[in-house]
XYZ file of C-alpha atoms in Angstrom:
705
model
C -18.664 172.456 148.785
C -21.803 174.518 149.052
C -23.896 176.393 151.595
C -21.070 176.884 154.084
C -22.723 179.796 155.816
C -26.288 179.263 154.719
C -27.295 178.214 158.201
C -27.349 180.736 161.004
C -27.986 180.810 164.683
C -29.191 183.731 166.685
C -26.778 184.659 169.426
C -27.997 186.420 172.545
C -24.545 186.621 174.119
C -24.451 190.409 174.114
C -27.124 192.175 176.089
C -25.779 195.585 175.097
C -26.587 195.210 171.382
C -29.299 193.796 169.236
C -29.075 190.067 168.589
C -26.848 189.153 165.657
C -26.438 185.893 163.829
C -23.354 183.794 164.387
C -21.989 181.886 161.394
C -22.890 178.209 161.611
C -20.857 175.891 159.417
C -22.298 172.920 157.592
C -21.264 169.418 158.556
C -19.680 166.912 156.213
C -18.800 163.792 158.215
C -15.219 162.671 157.595
C -14.088 159.345 159.013
C -10.578 158.853 160.364
C -9.641 155.382 161.583
C -6.522 154.074 163.269
C -5.824 151.573 166.063
C -9.353 150.146 165.650
C -10.772 153.547 166.606
C -12.843 155.763 164.328
C -13.323 159.491 164.804
C -15.822 161.585 162.871
C -14.736 165.106 161.991
C -17.672 167.139 160.670
C -15.468 170.106 159.814
C -12.485 168.472 158.138
C -13.595 170.148 154.897
C -12.380 173.505 156.236
C -8.786 172.728 155.324
C -7.571 174.456 152.176
C -3.795 174.570 151.860
C -4.030 177.067 149.013
C -6.099 179.440 151.163
C -8.127 180.429 148.099
C -11.377 178.458 148.424
C -14.105 181.142 148.087
C -16.437 179.319 150.457
C -13.868 179.081 153.226
C -12.779 182.688 152.772
C -16.445 183.727 152.919
C -16.931 181.826 156.164
C -13.873 183.432 157.750
C -15.075 186.853 156.657
C -18.449 186.049 158.186
C -16.751 185.204 161.475
C -14.943 188.539 161.388
C -18.181 190.369 160.664
C -19.884 188.592 163.551
C -17.062 189.485 165.942
C -17.169 193.095 164.787
C -20.931 193.225 165.292
C -20.875 191.698 168.774
C -18.021 193.970 169.826
C -19.354 197.091 168.076
C -20.517 198.648 171.338
C -16.906 198.462 172.621
C -15.470 200.487 169.733
C -14.886 203.495 171.959
C -13.338 201.317 174.679
C -11.052 199.645 172.152
C -9.964 203.043 170.864
C -9.333 204.243 174.418
C -7.238 201.176 175.131
C -5.345 201.492 171.850
C -4.603 205.136 172.584
C -3.354 204.167 176.058
C -1.118 201.420 174.704
C 0.281 203.553 171.914
C 0.586 206.566 174.197
C 3.100 204.794 176.436
C 5.433 204.035 173.533
C 8.223 206.439 172.655
C 7.688 207.238 168.989
C 11.293 208.167 168.299
C 13.428 205.397 169.717
C 16.393 203.187 168.953
C 17.936 199.915 170.048
C 21.247 199.874 171.901
C 24.063 199.597 169.323
C 25.852 196.240 169.140
C 29.493 196.076 168.050
C 30.394 193.675 165.267
C 33.552 194.109 163.262
C 34.263 197.780 162.497
C 30.725 198.977 163.159
C 28.015 199.412 165.752
C 24.667 198.134 164.465
C 21.255 199.274 165.679
C 17.745 200.088 164.516
C 15.606 203.201 164.874
C 11.888 203.955 164.820
C 10.316 207.366 164.462
C 6.938 209.060 164.436
C 4.043 206.829 163.483
C 6.202 204.545 161.384
C 5.304 200.902 161.866
C 8.762 199.549 161.043
C 12.360 200.278 162.022
C 15.289 201.580 160.029
C 18.494 199.536 160.286
C 21.638 201.629 160.679
C 25.325 201.317 161.507
C 28.080 203.657 162.597
C 31.773 203.445 163.422
C 31.241 204.628 166.995
C 28.673 203.926 169.723
C 27.184 207.422 169.540
C 26.394 207.072 165.832
C 28.059 210.275 164.608
C 28.594 208.854 161.088
C 25.411 206.844 160.808
C 24.709 204.924 157.612
C 21.196 203.714 156.747
C 21.253 200.052 155.776
C 17.558 199.234 155.329
C 14.406 201.328 155.677
C 11.735 198.738 156.348
C 8.984 201.338 156.029
C 9.890 201.836 152.376
C 10.289 198.113 151.788
C 6.921 197.357 153.424
C 4.978 200.177 151.772
C 3.395 197.986 149.091
C 2.594 195.015 151.324
C -0.157 194.240 153.848
C 2.343 192.107 155.741
C 6.099 192.495 155.849
C 8.883 190.806 157.753
C 12.662 190.792 157.413
C 14.767 187.949 158.741
C 18.069 188.522 160.478
C 20.512 190.729 158.602
C 23.917 189.245 157.742
C 26.975 191.314 156.794
C 29.844 189.978 154.679
C 33.320 189.785 156.207
C 34.517 192.808 154.192
C 31.451 194.649 155.561
C 30.346 195.789 152.094
C 27.458 193.413 151.416
C 24.230 192.950 153.345
C 21.984 189.891 152.999
C 18.496 189.578 154.418
C 15.345 187.539 153.907
C 11.987 189.057 152.979
C 8.572 187.544 153.751
C 5.456 189.322 152.441
C 2.958 186.522 153.153
C 3.700 185.506 156.774
C 4.409 181.879 155.981
C 8.034 182.253 157.142
C 9.333 181.457 153.671
C 11.877 184.119 152.773
C 13.438 185.452 149.599
C 17.061 186.409 150.216
C 18.186 189.746 148.777
C 21.670 191.252 148.632
C 22.457 194.956 148.962
C 25.824 196.517 148.099
C 26.469 198.954 150.949
C 29.106 200.865 148.996
C 26.704 201.799 146.187
C 23.307 201.332 147.846
C 22.239 199.154 144.917
C 20.830 195.642 144.999
C 22.565 192.752 143.330
C 20.607 190.718 140.817
C 20.837 187.676 143.092
C 17.507 186.698 144.692
C 17.236 183.318 146.393
C 13.693 182.050 146.919
C 12.147 179.446 149.214
C 14.534 179.898 152.146
C 14.525 180.151 155.943
C 15.954 183.667 155.625
C 19.233 182.907 157.420
C 22.549 183.636 155.692
C 26.156 182.796 156.636
C 28.832 184.400 154.475
C 31.894 182.689 153.110
C 35.001 184.672 154.020
C 35.920 185.548 150.419
C 32.739 187.691 150.280
C 31.834 185.952 147.034
C 29.433 183.314 148.323
C 27.085 182.530 151.197
C 25.246 179.596 152.705
C 21.479 179.432 153.154
C 18.732 176.928 154.008
C 16.105 175.836 151.516
C 12.627 175.020 152.849
C 10.214 172.324 151.765
C 7.197 174.302 150.457
C 4.699 171.808 151.896
C 6.083 170.934 155.329
C 7.949 174.288 155.669
C 10.920 172.395 157.062
C 14.329 173.859 156.298
C 16.244 170.767 155.274
C 18.886 171.627 152.653
C 21.973 173.822 153.066
C 23.184 175.369 149.810
C 26.172 177.492 148.850
C 25.336 180.344 146.506
C 28.051 182.108 144.537
C 27.215 185.708 143.709
C 26.304 186.363 140.114
C 25.219 182.799 139.374
C 21.650 181.471 139.067
C 20.045 179.765 142.051
C 19.696 176.607 139.963
C 23.492 176.289 139.996
C 23.805 176.516 143.792
C 25.751 173.683 145.402
C 24.017 171.386 147.871
C 26.259 171.114 150.937
C 23.981 169.242 153.335
C 20.568 167.587 153.202
C 18.598 166.550 156.271
C 16.838 163.246 155.605
C 15.312 162.871 159.071
C 12.120 164.939 159.137
C 12.122 165.089 162.926
C 15.071 167.520 162.799
C 15.209 171.259 162.252
C 18.188 172.728 160.399
C 19.694 176.155 161.047
C 22.980 177.914 160.326
C 25.259 180.381 162.067
C 28.873 181.486 162.265
C 31.569 181.213 164.899
C 32.609 184.385 166.725
C 36.038 184.269 165.101
C 34.375 183.899 161.663
C 36.425 180.812 160.843
C 33.484 178.382 160.718
C 29.934 178.180 159.466
C 27.839 176.037 161.811
C 24.972 173.811 160.724
C 22.758 173.108 163.718
C 20.699 169.903 163.719
C 18.003 169.922 166.384
C 15.015 167.873 167.408
C 13.190 167.936 170.729
C 15.445 165.393 172.424
C 18.549 165.185 170.217
C 20.854 167.785 168.715
C 24.126 167.869 166.832
C 26.415 170.184 164.866
C 28.282 170.102 161.574
C 30.654 172.824 160.439
C 32.128 174.266 157.259
C 35.492 175.989 156.848
C 34.458 179.549 155.983
C 37.867 180.213 154.400
C 37.592 177.377 151.870
C 35.470 178.197 148.814
C 35.012 174.485 148.128
C 34.572 173.263 151.709
C 32.184 170.483 152.627
C 30.318 169.978 155.885
C 32.123 168.030 158.622
C 30.243 166.381 161.497
C 31.430 167.432 164.948
C 30.165 164.196 166.481
C 27.904 161.462 165.182
C 24.338 161.913 166.355
C 23.265 159.956 169.393
C 19.617 159.645 170.343
C 19.021 161.683 173.507
C 22.356 163.518 173.334
C 22.052 167.289 173.021
C 24.947 169.654 172.504
C 25.990 172.942 170.947
C 29.500 174.303 170.433
C 31.597 177.475 170.449
C 35.169 177.799 169.215
C 38.029 179.540 171.029
C 41.489 179.176 169.494
C 42.249 175.447 169.391
C 39.384 174.447 171.649
C 35.700 173.801 171.285
C 33.427 174.523 174.243
C 30.435 172.177 174.430
C 27.105 172.892 176.124
C 25.638 169.430 176.592
C 23.354 167.097 178.518
C 25.953 164.325 178.291
C 25.591 162.587 181.675
C 23.976 165.813 182.925
C 20.198 166.184 183.141
C 20.467 169.958 183.631
C 23.394 170.331 181.212
C 27.032 171.171 181.775
C 29.865 172.888 179.898
C 32.800 170.876 178.603
C 35.683 171.489 176.229
C 37.772 169.472 173.806
C 40.810 170.165 171.652
C 40.018 170.661 167.974
C 42.018 167.517 167.202
C 39.870 165.296 169.433
C 36.320 166.409 168.701
C 34.934 163.029 167.636
C 35.757 161.293 170.916
C 33.676 162.109 173.996
C 36.294 160.438 176.175
C 38.470 163.511 175.575
C 35.816 165.988 176.662
C 36.809 167.857 179.835
C 34.529 169.464 182.411
C 34.512 173.264 182.537
C 31.267 173.727 184.498
C 30.261 170.383 186.008
C 26.668 169.222 186.200
C 24.888 170.607 189.256
C 21.744 169.064 190.639
C 18.976 171.635 190.743
C 20.877 174.219 188.687
C 20.357 174.211 184.926
C 23.089 175.623 182.708
C 21.122 177.747 180.222
C 23.622 179.796 178.259
C 27.223 180.919 178.069
C 29.530 183.307 176.221
C 33.191 182.770 175.434
C 35.664 185.646 175.161
C 39.433 185.504 174.753
C 39.970 186.068 178.462
C 36.626 185.305 180.087
C 33.894 182.734 180.296
C 30.408 183.946 181.239
C 27.701 181.450 182.068
C 24.023 181.651 182.931
C 22.312 179.186 185.281
C 18.801 178.835 186.603
C 18.121 177.533 190.114
C 14.700 177.408 191.759
C 13.395 179.341 188.774
C 15.777 182.301 189.179
C 18.580 183.245 186.805
C 22.139 183.936 187.891
C 25.130 184.953 185.787
C 28.731 184.177 186.704
C 31.933 185.592 185.188
C 35.096 183.461 185.228
C 38.564 184.721 184.407
C 40.040 182.040 182.118
C 43.566 182.762 183.319
C 43.103 182.997 187.095
C 39.855 180.939 187.307
C 38.518 183.534 189.740
C 34.752 184.052 189.584
C 32.238 186.754 190.410
C 28.462 186.608 190.338
C 26.102 189.367 189.170
C 23.317 190.300 191.586
C 19.901 191.929 191.116
C 17.296 192.924 193.677
C 13.859 192.022 192.330
C 11.962 189.027 193.660
C 11.392 187.718 190.137
C 13.000 188.984 186.955
C 14.237 188.368 183.423
C 17.989 188.358 182.798
C 19.866 187.263 179.715
C 22.962 187.805 177.586
C 22.719 189.312 174.109
C 24.721 191.149 171.477
C 28.097 189.728 172.504
C 29.437 189.373 168.959
C 33.124 190.113 169.555
C 35.421 187.416 170.916
C 38.127 189.952 171.823
C 36.080 192.110 174.183
C 36.189 193.069 177.846
C 32.514 194.095 177.924
C 29.476 191.905 178.487
C 26.060 193.023 177.209
C 23.089 192.168 179.455
C 19.354 192.719 179.421
C 17.381 192.947 182.654
C 13.705 193.463 183.396
C 11.120 192.626 186.027
C 7.356 192.980 186.158
C 7.837 196.452 187.668
C 11.156 197.405 186.043
C 11.207 198.423 182.363
C 13.781 196.716 180.161
C 17.300 197.827 181.027
C 20.458 197.308 178.972
C 23.845 197.047 180.675
C 27.460 196.827 179.688
C 29.337 194.940 182.393
C 33.089 195.502 182.505
C 34.689 192.062 182.701
C 37.971 193.487 183.974
C 36.850 195.554 186.937
C 33.254 194.405 187.529
C 31.700 197.822 186.986
C 28.266 198.290 185.393
C 27.126 200.929 182.925
C 23.412 201.375 182.262
C 23.220 202.008 178.537
C 19.485 202.450 178.381
C 16.243 201.812 180.206
C 13.009 201.719 178.254
C 11.109 204.953 178.694
C 7.409 204.577 179.512
C 5.451 207.669 178.588
C 2.512 208.960 180.589
C 2.204 208.851 184.365
C 3.983 205.527 184.924
C 5.665 205.229 188.309
C 7.202 201.888 189.216
C 6.494 202.563 192.892
C 2.765 202.208 192.194
C 3.149 198.509 191.410
C 4.241 195.428 193.255
C 5.477 192.088 192.017
C 5.430 188.811 193.919
C 6.736 185.329 193.337
C 4.870 182.562 195.131
C 4.855 178.769 195.025
C 1.532 176.963 194.689
C 1.108 173.240 195.405
C -0.314 171.198 192.533
C -2.565 168.211 193.169
C 0.380 165.781 193.077
C 2.385 167.777 195.619
C 4.746 169.545 193.220
C 5.146 173.288 193.803
C 4.408 175.537 190.810
C 6.121 178.959 190.638
C 3.783 181.867 189.941
C 4.802 185.445 189.122
C 2.298 188.167 190.054
C 2.038 191.894 189.538
C -0.650 194.387 190.512
C -1.198 198.050 191.239
C -0.834 198.557 194.989
C -3.715 200.989 195.470
C -6.102 198.754 193.491
C -5.287 195.479 195.243
C -6.856 194.285 198.467
C -6.159 190.531 198.456
C -9.725 189.987 199.579
C -10.974 188.072 196.567
C -12.449 191.056 194.740
C -9.891 191.760 192.013
C -10.219 190.454 188.454
C -7.377 188.034 187.646
C -5.639 187.639 184.278
C -3.719 184.344 184.238
C -1.285 183.534 181.446
C 0.375 180.219 180.685
C 2.290 178.295 178.034
C 3.973 175.126 179.297
C 5.487 173.440 176.212
C 8.810 172.879 174.445
C 10.708 173.778 177.606
C 9.993 177.454 176.861
C 10.345 179.708 179.896
C 8.065 182.719 180.200
C 10.193 184.828 182.492
C 8.559 187.668 184.455
C 9.337 190.856 182.560
C 7.909 194.327 182.115
C 5.055 195.099 179.732
C 3.771 198.610 179.141
C 0.587 197.238 177.559
C -0.170 195.320 180.762
C -0.502 198.608 182.660
C -3.932 199.150 181.122
C -5.119 196.072 182.992
C -3.262 196.760 186.241
C -4.566 200.325 186.388
C -8.100 198.925 186.119
C -7.562 196.645 189.096
C -6.507 193.430 187.389
C -3.973 191.129 189.009
C -1.692 189.661 186.342
C -0.288 186.171 186.935
C 2.116 183.988 184.972
C 1.782 180.319 185.891
C 5.169 178.674 185.294
C 3.615 175.263 184.749
C 5.266 171.983 183.865
C 6.319 171.671 180.253
C 8.597 174.686 180.702
C 12.129 174.560 182.111
C 11.455 177.097 184.842
C 12.597 174.567 187.455
C 15.121 172.821 185.235
C 14.984 170.074 182.657
C 12.958 167.650 184.832
C 10.184 170.292 185.011
C 9.974 170.083 181.217
C 10.132 166.310 181.055
C 7.249 166.111 183.543
C 4.974 168.071 181.207
C 5.317 166.522 177.766
C 4.358 163.332 175.924
C 2.785 160.910 178.425
C 2.905 163.456 181.280
C 1.268 166.324 179.359
C -1.783 166.326 181.617
C 0.428 167.801 184.360
C 0.580 171.028 182.335
C -3.191 171.420 182.445
C -3.496 170.298 186.061
C -0.885 172.842 187.131
C -2.672 175.722 185.431
C -6.048 174.760 186.892
C -4.586 174.223 190.368
C -2.878 177.619 190.231
C -6.220 179.238 189.371
C -7.979 177.576 192.284
C -5.231 178.500 194.730
C -5.033 182.132 193.607
C -8.774 182.432 194.212
C -8.474 180.732 197.617
C -5.643 183.090 198.596
C -7.646 186.167 197.617
C -5.615 187.219 194.588
C -8.646 187.006 192.336
C -12.443 186.897 192.509
C -13.912 183.531 191.583
C -16.268 185.129 189.033
C -13.616 187.431 187.513
C -10.990 184.959 186.303
C -9.619 185.277 182.773
C -7.155 182.902 181.137
C -4.930 183.554 178.125
C -2.573 181.464 176.033
C -1.316 181.246 172.468
C -0.129 178.502 170.112
C 0.747 175.565 172.402
C -0.642 177.834 175.120
C -3.835 177.811 173.065
C -3.892 174.039 173.451
C -3.645 174.719 177.178
C -6.668 177.012 176.924
C -8.616 174.383 175.000
C -7.828 171.730 177.582
C -8.743 173.801 180.651
C -12.124 174.877 179.275
C -12.963 171.226 178.680
C -11.674 170.092 182.078
C -12.560 173.019 184.367
C -14.803 175.445 182.477
C -16.536 176.639 185.628
C -13.371 178.403 186.842
C -13.141 180.976 184.072
C -15.309 183.927 183.137
C -13.475 184.520 179.873
C -10.669 182.943 177.881
C -8.552 184.254 174.993
C -6.930 181.591 172.815
C -4.534 183.002 170.239
C -3.456 180.893 167.224
C -4.451 177.825 169.281
C -3.078 174.342 168.577
C -6.295 172.473 169.364
C -6.662 169.597 166.892
C -3.566 167.802 168.085
C -4.405 164.201 167.127
C -5.433 164.915 163.535
C -2.487 167.255 162.998
C 0.073 164.881 164.452
C -1.210 162.055 162.240
C -0.726 164.143 159.092
C 2.915 164.437 158.024
C 1.985 166.817 155.207
C 1.138 169.537 157.724
C 4.096 171.844 158.418
C 6.279 170.894 161.363
C 4.324 167.753 162.362
C 7.228 165.316 162.301
C 9.403 167.629 164.389
C 6.848 167.483 167.168
C 6.790 163.731 167.877
C 9.263 164.049 170.751
C 7.147 166.799 172.283
C 3.666 165.288 172.082
C 4.301 161.691 171.085
C 3.641 159.955 167.787
C -0.054 158.996 167.557
C 0.782 156.326 164.998
C 1.660 154.383 168.153
C -1.457 153.450 170.093
C -0.116 154.412 173.513
C 0.415 157.991 172.384
C -2.772 158.086 170.334
C -4.895 157.120 173.324
C -3.141 159.580 175.619
C -3.292 162.515 173.196
C -6.931 161.749 172.478
C -7.674 161.962 176.204
C -6.865 165.701 176.304
C -7.108 166.934 172.686
C -9.242 170.103 172.916
C -11.072 169.507 169.644
C -11.858 165.862 170.342
C -13.065 166.526 173.889
C -15.606 169.253 173.240
C -18.702 168.251 175.195
C -22.255 169.426 175.743
C -21.705 171.681 178.734
C -21.374 175.382 179.505
C -18.202 177.093 178.322
C -16.616 180.406 179.363
C -16.823 183.430 177.098
C -14.248 182.830 174.361
C -12.186 185.042 172.079
C -10.242 183.034 169.491
C -7.764 184.619 167.075
C -5.704 183.336 164.187
C -3.955 184.380 160.986
C -4.959 182.965 157.621
C -1.333 182.409 156.649
C -0.159 180.891 159.924
C 2.710 178.500 159.225
C 2.867 177.018 162.729
C -0.778 176.361 163.609
C -2.848 176.211 160.446
C -5.895 178.498 160.368
C -8.291 175.542 160.025
C -7.535 174.235 163.524
C -9.155 177.170 165.375
C -11.743 177.479 162.582
C -12.923 173.897 163.145
C -12.717 174.290 166.914
C -14.947 177.353 166.910
C -17.479 175.685 164.602
C -17.708 172.601 166.799
C -17.875 174.591 170.025
C -20.654 176.730 168.623
C -22.606 173.597 167.721
C -22.098 171.684 170.971
C -21.817 174.130 173.883
C -24.928 174.517 176.016
C -24.856 178.188 176.991
C -25.069 181.533 175.202
C -21.721 182.869 176.344
C -19.832 184.776 173.678
C -17.790 182.795 171.175
C -15.900 185.174 168.913
C -13.415 184.295 166.184
C -11.159 187.016 164.774
C -9.064 186.164 161.703
C -6.293 188.386 160.397
C -6.553 187.698 156.670
C -3.009 188.991 156.036
C -1.051 187.711 159.043
C 0.500 184.470 160.196
C 1.548 182.935 163.507
C 3.043 186.094 164.964
C 0.024 188.246 164.243
C 0.086 191.628 162.560
C 3.397 193.129 161.476
C 4.210 196.659 162.534
C 4.686 198.034 166.031
C 1.323 199.858 166.291
C -0.966 197.655 164.211
C -0.426 194.774 166.621
C -1.697 196.930 169.497
C -5.204 196.710 168.053
C -5.127 192.992 168.854
C -4.242 193.714 172.488
C -6.964 196.354 172.657
C -9.544 193.880 171.361
C -8.599 191.257 173.941
C -8.582 193.720 176.826
C -11.899 195.217 175.735
C -13.390 191.729 175.506
C -12.524 191.038 179.148
C -13.333 194.491 180.534
C -16.684 194.517 178.764
C -17.597 191.152 180.280
C -16.996 192.589 183.729
C -19.042 195.682 182.937
C -21.904 193.663 181.453
C -22.083 191.472 184.544
C -21.749 194.544 186.761
C -18.547 193.143 188.265
C -16.660 196.435 187.936
């Protein structure tokens, strides 16, 4: 390939600076035919799986240079925003210790360090603290650094973790002897990073990834001191629509192998006390049946959708696991209330449900069957269980937050119902929760369904007269719920008069499993309609000014952004699309691209004409048209393992060629990062500062603030 960036176009999308040239990519028509339909992709050549093609790297660098040039006049604003964001963060901080075995585990950050230090102690207060890992030292020689979950052997002397220095989510497992502080010679490459120890402390289980598709599909047992080539294959997933993961039961007796696809899940288990154990299936897989399990004495508790759209909890004796006829109801299916999570203790069952979009947690005494429900006061909030590692415990760990309440950690006493606040996130500066207000409203979509919307704004900056700028966020895929929670970075927008809205659109499970089912595959258009209808209604109700609307989404939320700017571009002043999944048809037809086959139950399989036609009707890349588009900021990471860099790269090139106005189209590529963006707690704030400056500058340029 030659002359990638030889062409240039003069951009006049920034009246505050001299005109600069936007990179214009060459076109090499590439035909793709299926179902008697032919598409021409002029930018297919941009794909380079090795990420080494000099021409492609040069083009990405040119995009970065163009973005830097267009945004150069905002350098001071970006620095101001960065300083604000960083200034609210406590430099010396720690997580709330979690009890597991003989120790309390936590992590600490200090000063300007980008990464935490993992520690443990024998008491909650940490009087005899032991440093396990200093990620700042480990990351010092790398532009990107990430550690997977840490796993401790049963004798508590060995620590295993996965290390990723590329951001492709392929980890090398390393083992540290906590008695000597030295590393073992064992290093296991090409893994998911997860480790489950055998109970003799001499071996562990891990998942090997396919280097092309990045699917974890093989479970191996590694015996310490032996080469990886000698590791024993315990399980191999032959169905590429399934993800594989591992974990361990609370009583440490079993290693779980989780098999999960979008619409079907299953579990196998391994006896952690048997050095030669093989995997045993809990129940043969059934298409459409989803379940997960927890073990308590001679019973398995089963969280399942078996004859329950919104899931229920059942149990079965360990001797009868393979027969669903023996499963007994513990928490029956409830219409309108989705069973989201649960925790089993020796004496208590705790379960989390969601009804009308709001979470509730109930505690049941397993001996008396008496129940009590936990109550919170905010109109909309985030509430979940975490860190409950011990099966013989009378304390329940909870996390709570709302859009005006910083994250708060509780220990709830299961015996007497008392609460202890362990910690609330400290927000530095002049933050006062009383200055802000959160609302939860329901907005009718065009088909009559009501869409929940969470809102937050600064009281003295909000008039509800249609003059405020509005920042609207959405996702709407995979059933993922974006609960309303606190964000200190968001304050920089609220204090400048922005109203912040989360549209809980279809494709999530905010209103239960049917809300998800009504926003995927052949109903995906509902996701986009909901977001657009929420925008229109918020403007009509005076929450935002019609010429000050900004929309943001990432990954599958980036697909949402791509769809709305094709379908309703006139509604939005500016849009930020982060790591956007925008070339859905081409990607889903290519099984060599990581994670494609796992996504068929989410989007549909375009090898079937019905799905091909439907996906083609909304695919952002395929539906770019010659009309005006909002101002756009697009970001990606060169090493993204979820949405490959070439999707947004192609999208930007085609948009730049086809769109009919001179609105800004900026493409920022992190040449070291992947799907999650920059590593490090402060470095990532530069990305937020860039996005905020992009929006604020648009308002200033148009004299709207």
